[in-house]
Coordinates of C-alpha atoms in Angstrom, one line a residue:
Chain A
X1 CA -5.6 101.7 28.9
X2 CA -3.0 99.7 30.9
X3 CA -2.8 96.5 29.0
X4 CA -3.8 96.0 25.4
X5 CA -2.7 93.5 22.4
X6 CA -0.8 94.8 19.6
X7 CA -1.1 92.5 16.4
X8 CA 0.3 92.1 12.8
X9 CA -1.6 90.3 10.7
X10 CA 0.4 89.1 7.9
X11 CA -0.4 86.4 4.9
X12 CA 0.5 83.3 6.7
X13 CA 0.9 84.2 10.4
X14 CA 0.3 86.8 13.0
X15 CA 2.5 88.2 15.5
X16 CA 1.0 88.8 18.7
X17 CA 2.5 90.9 21.5
X18 CA 0.7 91.6 24.9
X19 CA 1.7 95.0 26.4
X20 CA 1.3 97.0 29.6
X21 CA 1.4 101.2 29.4
X22 CA 3.6 102.7 32.4
X23 CA 4.6 105.7 33.8
X24 CA 7.9 105.3 31.8
X25 CA 6.8 103.5 28.9
X26 CA 5.5 100.2 28.1
X27 CA 6.6 96.8 28.7
X28 CA 6.2 93.6 26.9
X29 CA 4.2 90.8 28.3
X30 CA 4.0 88.4 25.9
X31 CA 5.2 87.8 22.2
X32 CA 4.3 84.8 19.9
X33 CA 4.3 84.4 16.1
X34 CA 1.3 81.9 15.8
X35 CA -1.0 80.6 12.7
X36 CA -4.2 82.6 12.1
X37 CA -6.1 80.1 13.8
X38 CA -4.9 80.3 16.9
X39 CA -5.5 83.9 17.2
X40 CA -8.5 83.4 18.7
X41 CA -7.0 81.4 21.8
X42 CA -4.4 84.2 22.5
X43 CA -7.5 87.1 22.1
X44 CA -10.2 85.5 24.2
X45 CA -10.5 87.4 27.6
X46 CA -8.3 90.3 26.3
X47 CA -9.3 93.9 25.8
X48 CA -7.8 96.5 23.7
X49 CA -6.8 95.6 20.4
X50 CA -4.1 97.6 18.0
X51 CA -3.8 96.2 14.4
X52 CA -1.6 96.3 11.7
X53 CA -2.6 94.0 9.1
X54 CA -0.1 93.0 5.7
X55 CA -2.2 93.9 2.5
X56 CA -0.8 92.5 -1.1
X57 CA -3.4 95.1 -3.1
X58 CA -4.1 98.3 -1.7
X59 CA -5.3 101.3 -3.2
X60 CA -2.4 104.0 -3.8
X61 CA -3.2 107.1 -5.9
X62 CA -2.6 110.7 -6.0
X63 CA -5.3 113.6 -7.2
X64 CA -5.1 116.7 -8.0
X65 CA -7.8 119.3 -6.8
X66 CA -8.1 122.9 -7.0
X67 CA -6.4 124.5 -3.6
X68 CA -10.3 126.3 -3.6
X69 CA -12.1 123.3 -2.7
X70 CA -11.4 122.4 1.1
X71 CA -14.2 120.9 1.5
X72 CA -13.9 117.3 3.0
X73 CA -17.2 115.7 1.6
X74 CA -16.6 117.3 -1.9
X75 CA -13.0 116.0 -1.9
X76 CA -14.1 112.7 -1.6
X77 CA -16.5 112.3 -3.5
X78 CA -14.0 113.8 -6.5
X79 CA -11.8 111.0 -4.6
X80 CA -14.3 108.3 -5.1
X81 CA -15.0 109.7 -9.1
X82 CA -11.6 109.2 -9.5
X83 CA -11.5 105.7 -8.4
X84 CA -14.3 104.6 -10.3
X85 CA -12.6 106.0 -13.3
X86 CA -9.7 104.3 -12.3
X87 CA -12.2 100.5 -12.4
X88 CA -12.1 100.3 -9.0
X89 CA -15.6 98.9 -8.5
X90 CA -15.0 96.9 -4.8
X91 CA -15.8 99.0 -1.8
X92 CA -12.8 100.7 -0.8
X93 CA -11.7 102.4 2.6
X94 CA -9.8 105.6 2.1
X95 CA -8.2 107.9 3.7
X96 CA -6.4 111.0 2.0
X97 CA -3.9 113.8 3.0
X98 CA -2.3 116.7 1.1
X99 CA 1.4 116.3 -0.5
X100 CA 3.6 119.2 -0.1
X101 CA 3.7 121.6 -3.0
X102 CA 5.1 124.9 -4.3
X103 CA 3.4 128.1 -3.2
X104 CA 2.4 128.8 -6.7
X105 CA 0.5 125.6 -7.5
X106 CA -3.2 126.7 -8.0
X107 CA -4.2 123.0 -7.4
X108 CA -3.2 120.3 -4.4
X109 CA -2.1 116.9 -4.9
X110 CA -3.7 114.5 -2.4
X111 CA -2.2 111.1 -1.7
X112 CA -4.8 108.5 -1.4
X113 CA -4.3 105.4 0.6
X114 CA -6.8 102.9 0.7
X115 CA -7.8 99.2 1.2
X116 CA -10.2 97.0 -0.1
X117 CA -12.7 96.6 2.3
X118 CA -14.0 93.1 2.0
X119 CA -10.5 91.7 1.9
X120 CA -9.8 93.9 4.9
X121 CA -12.6 92.7 7.0
X122 CA -11.7 89.6 6.5
X123 CA -8.4 90.3 8.4
X124 CA -10.3 92.0 10.8
X125 CA -12.8 89.4 11.8
X126 CA -9.8 87.3 13.1
X127 CA -11.0 89.2 16.4
X128 CA -13.9 87.7 18.0
X129 CA -14.8 91.1 19.8
X130 CA -14.4 93.8 16.7
X131 CA -16.0 96.7 19.5
X132 CA -12.5 96.0 20.9
X133 CA -10.3 96.9 17.6
X134 CA -9.0 100.3 18.9
X135 CA -7.3 100.7 15.9
X136 CA -6.6 99.1 12.4
X137 CA -4.3 100.0 9.9
X138 CA -2.0 98.5 7.1
X139 CA 1.8 98.0 7.6
X140 CA 3.4 101.1 6.4
X141 CA 1.5 103.1 8.3
X142 CA 2.5 101.2 11.5
X143 CA 6.2 101.8 10.5
X144 CA 5.5 105.2 10.3
X145 CA 4.0 105.3 13.6
X146 CA 7.0 103.5 15.1
X147 CA 10.0 105.7 13.3
X148 CA 8.5 109.0 14.1
X149 CA 8.5 107.8 17.8
X150 CA 12.4 106.5 17.1
X151 CA 13.6 109.2 14.5
X152 CA 13.3 113.0 15.1
X153 CA 14.4 114.2 11.6
X154 CA 12.3 116.3 10.0
X155 CA 12.8 114.0 6.8
X156 CA 13.9 110.8 6.4
X157 CA 13.6 107.3 5.1
X158 CA 12.4 104.3 7.1
X159 CA 12.8 101.0 5.3
X160 CA 11.9 97.6 6.9
X161 CA 13.3 94.3 5.6
X162 CA 11.2 91.0 6.4
X163 CA 12.4 88.0 4.3
X164 CA 12.6 89.3 0.7
X165 CA 9.7 92.2 1.1
X166 CA 10.9 95.9 1.9
X167 CA 9.0 98.4 2.9
X168 CA 9.8 102.0 2.0
X169 CA 8.8 105.0 3.2
X170 CA 9.5 108.8 3.3
X171 CA 8.4 110.9 6.2
X172 CA 8.3 115.0 5.9
X173 CA 7.4 116.5 9.0
X174 CA 5.9 113.7 10.9
X175 CA 3.8 113.1 7.3
X176 CA 4.0 110.0 4.7
X177 CA 4.6 111.9 1.2
X178 CA 6.0 108.4 -0.5
X179 CA 5.8 104.5 0.2
X180 CA 6.6 101.7 -1.8
X181 CA 6.5 97.8 -1.1
X182 CA 8.7 95.7 -2.7
X183 CA 9.3 92.0 -3.2
X184 CA 12.6 90.9 -4.4
X185 CA 13.5 87.7 -5.8
X186 CA 16.7 86.3 -5.6
X187 CA 18.4 82.2 -5.8
X188 CA 21.2 83.2 -3.2
X189 CA 22.3 85.4 -0.6
X190 CA 24.7 87.6 -2.7
X191 CA 21.9 88.4 -5.1
X192 CA 19.2 89.0 -2.7
X193 CA 21.7 91.6 -1.6
X194 CA 22.8 93.2 -4.3
X195 CA 18.7 93.8 -5.2
X196 CA 18.2 94.8 -1.9
X197 CA 20.7 97.7 -2.1
X198 CA 19.7 98.0 -5.7
X199 CA 16.1 98.2 -5.2
X200 CA 16.7 100.7 -1.9
X201 CA 18.8 103.0 -3.7
X202 CA 16.5 103.4 -6.5
X203 CA 13.8 104.3 -4.7
X204 CA 16.0 106.8 -2.4
X205 CA 16.9 108.5 -6.1
X206 CA 13.2 108.3 -7.3
X207 CA 11.7 110.0 -4.0
X208 CA 14.5 112.7 -4.2
X209 CA 14.0 113.3 -7.9
X210 CA 10.3 113.9 -7.0
X211 CA 10.8 116.0 -4.1
X212 CA 13.8 117.9 -4.7
X213 CA 12.6 120.7 -2.3
X214 CA 13.1 118.3 0.7
X215 CA 16.5 117.3 1.9
X216 CA 16.1 113.9 3.8
X217 CA 19.0 113.8 6.7
X218 CA 19.0 110.0 7.7
X219 CA 17.6 106.4 6.7
X220 CA 16.3 104.8 9.2
X221 CA 16.6 100.7 8.8
X222 CA 14.7 98.4 10.7
X223 CA 14.0 94.5 10.2
X224 CA 16.7 92.0 8.7
X225 CA 18.6 95.1 7.1
X226 CA 19.4 96.8 10.3
X227 CA 21.9 93.9 11.6
X228 CA 23.2 93.8 8.2
X229 CA 26.4 96.0 8.3
X230 CA 27.5 95.4 4.7
X231 CA 24.2 96.1 3.0
X232 CA 24.2 99.1 5.2
X233 CA 27.6 100.7 4.2
X234 CA 26.3 99.9 0.7
X235 CA 23.3 101.8 0.8
X236 CA 25.1 104.5 2.8
X237 CA 27.7 104.7 -0.4
X238 CA 25.0 104.9 -2.7
X239 CA 22.9 107.5 -1.2
X240 CA 25.6 109.6 0.8
X241 CA 22.4 109.8 3.4
X242 CA 23.5 109.2 6.9
X243 CA 22.2 105.8 8.1
X244 CA 19.9 104.9 11.4
X245 CA 18.1 102.0 12.9
X246 CA 15.0 102.4 14.5
X247 CA 15.9 101.2 18.3
X248 CA 12.3 101.1 20.3
X249 CA 13.8 99.5 23.1
X250 CA 14.7 102.8 25.0
X251 CA 11.3 103.4 25.4
X252 CA 9.5 99.7 25.1
X253 CA 11.2 97.1 27.4
X254 CA 11.5 93.3 27.1
X255 CA 13.2 93.2 24.2
X256 CA 16.9 92.2 24.3
X257 CA 19.1 93.7 21.6
X258 CA 17.6 93.8 18.0
X259 CA 14.9 91.6 19.1
X260 CA 12.2 94.5 18.4
X261 CA 13.0 94.0 14.8
X262 CA 11.2 91.1 14.7
X263 CA 8.2 92.9 15.9
X264 CA 8.2 96.4 14.0
X265 CA 4.7 96.7 12.8
X266 CA 3.2 95.4 15.8
X267 CA 5.0 97.8 18.0
X268 CA 4.3 100.5 15.4
X269 CA 0.5 99.8 15.6
X270 CA -0.7 101.9 18.5
X271 CA 1.1 105.2 17.4
X272 CA -0.8 105.1 14.0
X273 CA -2.5 108.8 14.1
X274 CA -6.3 108.3 13.3
X275 CA -5.6 110.0 9.9
X276 CA -3.9 106.9 8.9
X277 CA -6.4 104.2 10.4
X278 CA -8.8 102.3 8.2
X279 CA -11.9 101.1 10.4
X280 CA -15.1 100.7 8.6
X281 CA -18.1 102.2 9.8
X282 CA -19.5 99.0 10.9
X283 CA -16.7 98.8 13.0
X284 CA -16.8 101.9 14.3
X285 CA -21.0 101.7 15.0
X286 CA -20.1 98.2 17.0
X287 CA -17.4 100.4 19.3
X288 CA -20.5 103.6 19.4
X289 CA -23.2 100.8 20.3
X290 CA -20.2 99.2 22.9
X291 CA -19.5 102.5 24.1
X292 CA -23.6 103.3 24.7
X293 CA -23.9 100.0 26.1
X294 CA -21.2 100.5 28.9
X295 CA -22.7 104.3 29.6
X296 CA -26.4 103.1 29.9
X297 CA -24.8 99.9 32.3
X298 CA -23.2 102.3 34.5
X299 CA -25.9 105.0 34.4
X300 CA -28.3 102.2 35.1
X301 CA -26.2 101.0 38.3
X302 CA -25.7 104.7 39.3
X303 CA -29.6 104.9 39.3
X304 CA -30.3 101.6 41.1
X305 CA -28.3 102.8 43.6
X306 CA -29.6 106.1 44.2
X307 CA -33.1 104.7 43.7
X308 CA -31.9 101.8 46.5
X309 CA -30.5 104.7 48.3
X310 CA -33.9 107.0 48.4
X311 CA -36.0 104.2 48.9
X312 CA -33.9 103.0 52.1
X313 CA -34.1 106.8 53.3
X314 CA -37.7 107.1 52.6
X315 CA -38.2 103.6 54.5
X316 CA -36.0 104.8 57.3
X317 CA -38.3 107.8 57.3
X318 CA -41.5 105.6 57.3
X319 CA -40.3 103.3 60.0
X320 CA -39.5 106.4 62.3
X321 CA -43.0 107.5 61.6
X322 CA -44.3 103.8 62.8
X323 CA -42.1 104.1 65.9
X324 CA -43.8 107.2 67.0
X325 CA -47.1 105.7 65.9
X326 CA -46.9 102.8 68.4
X327 CA -45.6 105.3 71.1
X328 CA -48.4 107.5 70.8
X329 CA -50.8 105.0 70.2
X330 CA -50.1 103.3 73.6
X331 CA -50.0 106.6 75.2
X332 CA -53.7 107.6 74.4
X333 CA -55.1 103.9 74.6
X334 CA -53.4 104.1 78.6
X335 CA -54.9 107.7 78.7
X336 CA -58.0 106.9 77.4
X337 CA -58.3 103.5 80.0
X338 CA -57.1 106.0 82.8
X339 CA -59.6 108.8 82.1
X340 CA -63.0 108.5 83.5
X341 CA -65.9 109.5 81.3
X342 CA -69.1 110.9 83.2
X343 CA -72.2 110.0 81.7
X344 CA -74.4 112.7 79.5
X345 CA -76.7 112.8 82.3
X346 CA -73.9 113.5 84.9
X347 CA -72.5 115.8 82.5
X348 CA -75.7 117.7 81.9
X349 CA -76.2 117.9 85.5
X350 CA -72.6 119.5 86.5
X351 CA -73.8 121.4 83.4
X352 CA -77.1 122.9 84.8
X353 CA -75.1 123.2 88.2
X354 CA -72.5 125.4 87.0
X355 CA -75.0 127.6 84.9
X356 CA -77.0 128.2 87.9
X357 CA -74.1 129.2 90.1
X358 CA -73.2 131.7 87.7
X359 CA -76.7 133.1 87.3
X360 CA -77.1 132.9 91.2
X361 CA -74.1 134.0 92.9
X362 CA -73.2 136.9 90.6
X363 CA -74.8 139.1 92.5
X364 CA -74.7 139.7 96.2
X365 CA -75.2 142.9 98.4
X366 CA -71.6 142.2 99.9
X367 CA -70.0 142.9 96.8
X368 CA -71.2 146.5 96.3
X369 CA -71.2 147.3 100.1
X370 CA -67.4 146.3 100.5
X371 CA -66.9 148.6 97.6
X372 CA -68.0 151.6 99.5
X373 CA -67.0 150.4 102.9
X374 CA -64.6 153.1 103.0
X375 CA -67.5 155.5 102.9
X376 CA -69.1 153.7 105.2
X377 CA -66.2 153.5 107.3
X378 CA -66.1 157.6 107.1
X379 CA -69.8 157.9 108.0
X380 CA -72.4 155.4 108.1
X381 CA -75.2 155.6 105.7
X382 CA -78.4 156.5 107.4
X383 CA -80.6 154.2 104.7
X384 CA -78.9 151.4 102.6
X385 CA -81.0 150.0 100.0
X386 CA -80.1 147.0 97.2
X387 CA -82.1 145.7 94.8
X388 CA -81.4 142.8 92.2
X389 CA -84.3 141.9 90.3
X390 CA -84.4 140.9 86.4
X391 CA -80.8 141.6 86.3
X392 CA -80.6 145.1 87.2
X393 CA -79.0 145.6 90.2
X394 CA -79.0 149.3 92.2
X395 CA -77.7 150.1 95.4
X396 CA -78.7 153.3 97.1
X397 CA -77.2 154.8 100.2
X398 CA -77.9 158.0 102.1
X399 CA -75.2 159.6 104.3
X400 CA -76.4 162.3 106.6
X401 CA -74.4 164.1 109.0
X402 CA -75.0 167.8 110.8
X403 CA -71.6 169.8 111.0
X404 CA -71.3 172.9 113.6
X405 CA -68.5 174.2 111.1
X406 CA -68.3 175.3 107.6
X407 CA -64.7 174.3 107.8
X408 CA -65.8 170.8 108.8
X409 CA -68.5 170.4 106.4
X410 CA -65.9 171.5 103.9
X411 CA -63.2 169.0 104.5
X412 CA -65.9 165.9 105.1
X413 CA -67.4 166.6 101.6
X414 CA -64.1 167.0 99.9
X415 CA -62.9 163.3 101.7
X416 CA -66.3 161.9 100.9
X417 CA -66.3 162.8 97.0
X418 CA -62.9 162.0 96.9
X419 CA -63.3 158.5 98.3
X420 CA -66.3 158.0 96.1
X421 CA -64.4 158.7 92.9
X422 CA -61.8 156.1 94.0
X423 CA -64.6 153.8 94.4
X424 CA -63.4 150.9 91.7
X425 CA -66.3 149.6 90.4
X426 CA -67.8 148.7 86.7
X427 CA -71.2 149.8 87.5
X428 CA -72.3 153.0 87.3
X429 CA -72.1 155.0 90.3
X430 CA -73.5 158.4 90.7
X431 CA -74.4 160.5 93.7
X432 CA -77.5 163.4 94.6
X433 CA -76.1 166.1 97.1
X434 CA -79.1 167.6 99.2
X435 CA -76.7 169.1 101.5
X436 CA -78.4 172.1 103.6
X437 CA -75.3 174.3 103.7
X438 CA -77.2 176.8 105.9
X439 CA -78.0 174.4 108.6
X440 CA -74.3 172.6 107.5
X441 CA -76.1 169.2 107.3
X442 CA -74.5 167.0 104.9
X443 CA -77.3 164.6 102.6
X444 CA -76.0 162.6 99.8
X445 CA -77.5 160.1 98.3
X446 CA -75.1 157.6 96.1
X447 CA -76.6 155.5 93.6
X448 CA -74.8 152.7 92.1
X449 CA -76.4 150.5 89.2
X450 CA -75.4 148.1 86.5
X451 CA -75.0 149.9 83.6
X452 CA -71.7 151.2 82.2
X453 CA -72.6 154.7 81.9
X454 CA -69.6 157.2 83.2
X455 CA -70.4 158.8 86.5
X456 CA -72.4 161.8 86.8
X457 CA -73.1 164.2 89.2
X458 CA -77.3 165.0 89.4
X459 CA -78.2 168.4 90.6
X460 CA -76.8 169.8 94.3
X461 CA -74.6 172.1 94.3
X462 CA -71.1 170.8 95.6
X463 CA -67.9 172.8 96.9
X464 CA -64.5 171.7 96.7
Chain B
X1 CA -25.6 89.9 26.7
X2 CA -24.4 90.2 30.1
X3 CA -24.2 93.7 30.2
X4 CA -27.9 93.7 29.1
X5 CA -29.1 91.3 31.4
X6 CA -27.2 93.9 34.1
X7 CA -28.9 97.2 32.4
X8 CA -32.4 95.8 32.3
X9 CA -32.3 94.5 36.0
X10 CA -30.4 97.7 37.0
X11 CA -33.3 99.6 35.4
X12 CA -35.9 97.4 36.7
X13 CA -34.8 98.0 40.1
X14 CA -34.6 101.7 40.1
X15 CA -38.1 101.6 38.7
X16 CA -38.9 99.6 41.4
X17 CA -37.1 101.5 44.1
X18 CA -38.6 104.9 42.8
X19 CA -42.1 103.0 43.0
X20 CA -41.1 101.7 46.6
X21 CA -39.9 105.3 47.4
X22 CA -43.4 107.0 46.6
X23 CA -45.3 104.2 48.5
X24 CA -43.2 104.5 51.7
X25 CA -43.6 108.7 51.2
X26 CA -47.5 107.9 50.7
X27 CA -47.5 105.5 53.5
X28 CA -45.5 107.8 56.0
X29 CA -47.9 111.0 55.2
X30 CA -50.6 108.5 56.5
X31 CA -49.1 107.5 59.3
X32 CA -48.3 111.2 60.4
X33 CA -51.6 112.5 60.0
X34 CA -52.8 109.3 62.4
X35 CA -50.2 110.5 64.5
X36 CA -51.4 114.2 64.6
X37 CA -54.9 113.1 65.4
X38 CA -53.6 110.9 68.2
X39 CA -51.7 113.7 69.5
X40 CA -54.7 115.8 69.3
X41 CA -56.9 113.0 71.1
X42 CA -54.3 113.0 73.8
X43 CA -54.9 116.2 74.6
X44 CA -58.3 116.1 74.6
X45 CA -57.9 113.6 77.6
X46 CA -55.8 115.1 79.3
X47 CA -58.1 118.4 78.9
X48 CA -60.7 115.6 80.0
X49 CA -58.6 114.1 83.0
X50 CA -58.4 117.9 84.2
X51 CA -61.9 119.1 84.2
X52 CA -62.8 115.8 85.6
X53 CA -60.6 116.4 88.5
X54 CA -62.7 120.1 88.8
X55 CA -65.9 118.0 88.4
X56 CA -64.7 115.6 91.0
X57 CA -63.8 118.2 93.3
X58 CA -65.6 121.4 93.3
X59 CA -68.8 120.8 91.2
X60 CA -70.2 116.8 91.9
X61 CA -69.8 116.9 95.6
X62 CA -71.9 120.0 95.7
X63 CA -74.7 118.4 93.7
X64 CA -77.5 116.7 96.0
X65 CA -78.5 113.8 95.3
X66 CA -82.0 114.7 96.4
X67 CA -82.5 116.4 92.9
X68 CA -83.8 113.4 91.7
X69 CA -86.4 113.4 94.3
X70 CA -89.3 116.0 94.2
X71 CA -90.6 115.4 97.0
X72 CA -87.3 115.9 98.9
X73 CA -86.6 118.7 96.7
X74 CA -89.6 120.4 98.0
X75 CA -89.3 119.6 101.2
X76 CA -85.7 120.9 101.6
X77 CA -87.1 124.2 100.7
X78 CA -89.6 123.8 103.4
X79 CA -87.5 122.7 106.2
X80 CA -84.9 125.7 105.1
X81 CA -88.2 128.0 105.7
X82 CA -89.2 126.1 109.1
X83 CA -85.8 126.4 110.3
X84 CA -85.1 129.8 110.0
X85 CA -88.3 131.7 110.1
X86 CA -88.5 132.2 113.8
X87 CA -85.0 133.8 113.7
X88 CA -85.3 136.2 110.6
X89 CA -89.2 136.6 110.5
X90 CA -89.2 135.1 107.4
X91 CA -92.5 135.1 105.4
X92 CA -93.4 133.1 102.0
X93 CA -93.9 136.0 99.3
X94 CA -94.3 133.3 96.6
X95 CA -94.4 129.7 97.0
X96 CA -93.0 126.7 95.1
X97 CA -92.3 127.6 91.8
X98 CA -90.4 126.2 88.7
X99 CA -88.2 128.3 86.3
X100 CA -85.8 126.5 83.7
X101 CA -83.9 123.8 86.0
X102 CA -84.8 125.1 89.7
X103 CA -87.5 125.4 92.1
X104 CA -87.8 128.4 93.9
X105 CA -89.4 129.5 96.9
X106 CA -89.7 133.6 97.4
X107 CA -88.8 134.6 100.9
X108 CA -89.2 138.1 102.7
X109 CA -87.1 138.7 105.8
X110 CA -87.1 141.5 108.3
X111 CA -84.4 141.7 111.6
X112 CA -85.3 144.4 114.1
X113 CA -83.3 147.1 114.6
X114 CA -79.8 146.4 116.7
X115 CA -79.8 143.7 115.1
X116 CA -76.9 143.9 113.0
X117 CA -75.1 140.3 114.3
X118 CA -77.8 138.8 112.9
X119 CA -77.8 140.4 109.9
X120 CA -74.3 139.3 109.6
X121 CA -75.5 135.7 110.4
X122 CA -78.0 136.0 107.5
X123 CA -76.1 137.3 105.2
X124 CA -73.5 134.8 105.2
X125 CA -76.0 132.0 105.1
X126 CA -76.4 129.1 102.9
X127 CA -78.7 127.1 101.2
X128 CA -76.9 123.3 101.5
X129 CA -78.7 122.0 98.7
X130 CA -79.0 124.9 96.2
X131 CA -78.3 128.8 96.2
X132 CA -79.4 131.8 97.8
X133 CA -80.3 134.7 96.0
X134 CA -80.4 138.0 97.6
X135 CA -83.3 140.0 95.9
X136 CA -83.8 143.1 98.3
X137 CA -81.8 144.5 101.2
X138 CA -82.6 147.4 102.9
X139 CA -81.1 148.9 106.1
X140 CA -83.0 152.2 107.8
X141 CA -83.3 153.5 111.1
X142 CA -86.5 151.0 111.3
X143 CA -84.4 148.2 110.8
X144 CA -83.2 145.6 108.2
X145 CA -85.9 144.3 105.4
X146 CA -85.8 142.3 102.4
X147 CA -86.3 139.8 99.9
X148 CA -84.5 136.2 99.3
X149 CA -84.9 133.9 96.7
X150 CA -84.1 130.2 97.4
X151 CA -83.1 128.1 94.4
X152 CA -83.5 124.5 94.5
X153 CA -82.2 122.3 91.7
X154 CA -83.9 119.6 90.2
X155 CA -84.2 116.9 87.7
X156 CA -86.5 117.6 84.5
X157 CA -87.9 114.1 84.4
X158 CA -89.4 114.5 87.9
X159 CA -92.9 115.8 88.3
X160 CA -92.8 119.1 89.9
X161 CA -95.3 120.7 92.0
X162 CA -96.7 123.5 90.2
X163 CA -97.7 125.8 93.0
X164 CA -98.2 129.3 91.8
X165 CA -97.6 133.3 93.3
X166 CA -99.1 134.6 96.5
X167 CA -102.5 132.9 96.1
X168 CA -101.4 129.8 97.4
X169 CA -99.1 130.9 100.2
X170 CA -99.8 130.7 103.1
X171 CA -99.1 134.2 105.2

């Protein structure tokens, strides 16, 4: 809330203040006293209104209720019943608050302040946009508001005079315990002065009589009364209570001297606590609607931004994938153009050739002969037979050699069979020993065939 | 009224952008799927190119054009026999016969004792128009004998000679 309007709607005119809230207080931007019909011109394009409305007829009642009853709805219904009994049949907006009581009292006395809704609404409707009304109340509560800001005493009177109207309030611990609005009638200044003093002092005496336990320490004056020294002196002499003047200039800038006293009700309008405000439910509804609309507006704009961001994000990813598509497609097209494709006939021909190569080049006698080369180098075989038919492969080689000494035979055998064991081949290898040890004739036939059984010794003696 | 218009517009914009977001998401998924497929096709083409290189280098040059000519395929085998029969004492064991994708002729050979060098040559021998499959090799004190199978690849559609077995083999 930076700039706002404080408006005091009187019977015949309107006091319009345009204020600005600053760190150190408030500052007056504009002040006008205007006709009611001109108000809409001043409120155009402005927001936030604090209203203080003069009401000639108000509800000012008291009700005593058992102290055990605390429920707000119950108290309100009891108040309404009392008001109906008082023949108040019009719609009323009212607030209530408890008055100070003695400890022994079983009942609590409530002050009821109210306004007649229809007449009150007529004043409110001077504002074009009702949802911008932040607060609305009657003049005496505005006086209470500004007085609490200026006077820091616990119990005091605040009296405001404007022309012949006197507004008197008694304050106890920042709460209103008494109020009265009088109009004095006088033909001349002297009579007016006398009536004024009499009225004020009688009112003060009345309050003191009714609130004996409260010690009022100061009378705060405002309005035309604040600048009249003689009246102030008389009031002091009659009441024997210290006199003070409301001086809002310390926290509200823009007024010179006592200029602020002309605008006391307007200046107090934004200091009124909620419990002293009168806002019809229709206006509360409008405010809630306006708030909901603002919230919805913000939310919808935020959602629109979020949606736009998400859509842009997805668009970005989509765009990237399209770029990648172009690159990959071009690459594919280039590769497809460059890559030769052979006819099925050619491919089948190649496949047949490869299959035939695998079949007919799988086995060659040299493969196994090379495998047993260490044995051949040791002793050329007397006989070598290699056979491959119907997928069966077999090699047999007969090694024969005569020896003169058993030692030579033994050593040859050892070497031969070691080399045989070392043959690294996937086929089955075996040997048949036919060595004649009497004649020392080495005779061994090795067989290699294409099965995966382990190598085994078949018959014959073999010495190691 | 102005606020209501803005709210309506903002909410419409929000709904539109969400719909647009979903559409972009769907389209992106489709494009990504296409890209994955295209990348797979690229890999396949690269693989094909590799295979083509291998075929061009190692396989196709080895495939004789004569395969399509039935007469030539027969003659090739016969030329091989005639060219080598004296050197290695080749004899026809089984005259030209067919199996799966090849024509064959089974020959026996013999190399006299002391002809180890001839054996070395023979064992390295190649049949340029097809394959030589050794079937038998026997080395003993008497010499070197054995059998080989000459394999001639041919095209299936052609009219093939159907000579069968030893009955037709001139000895």
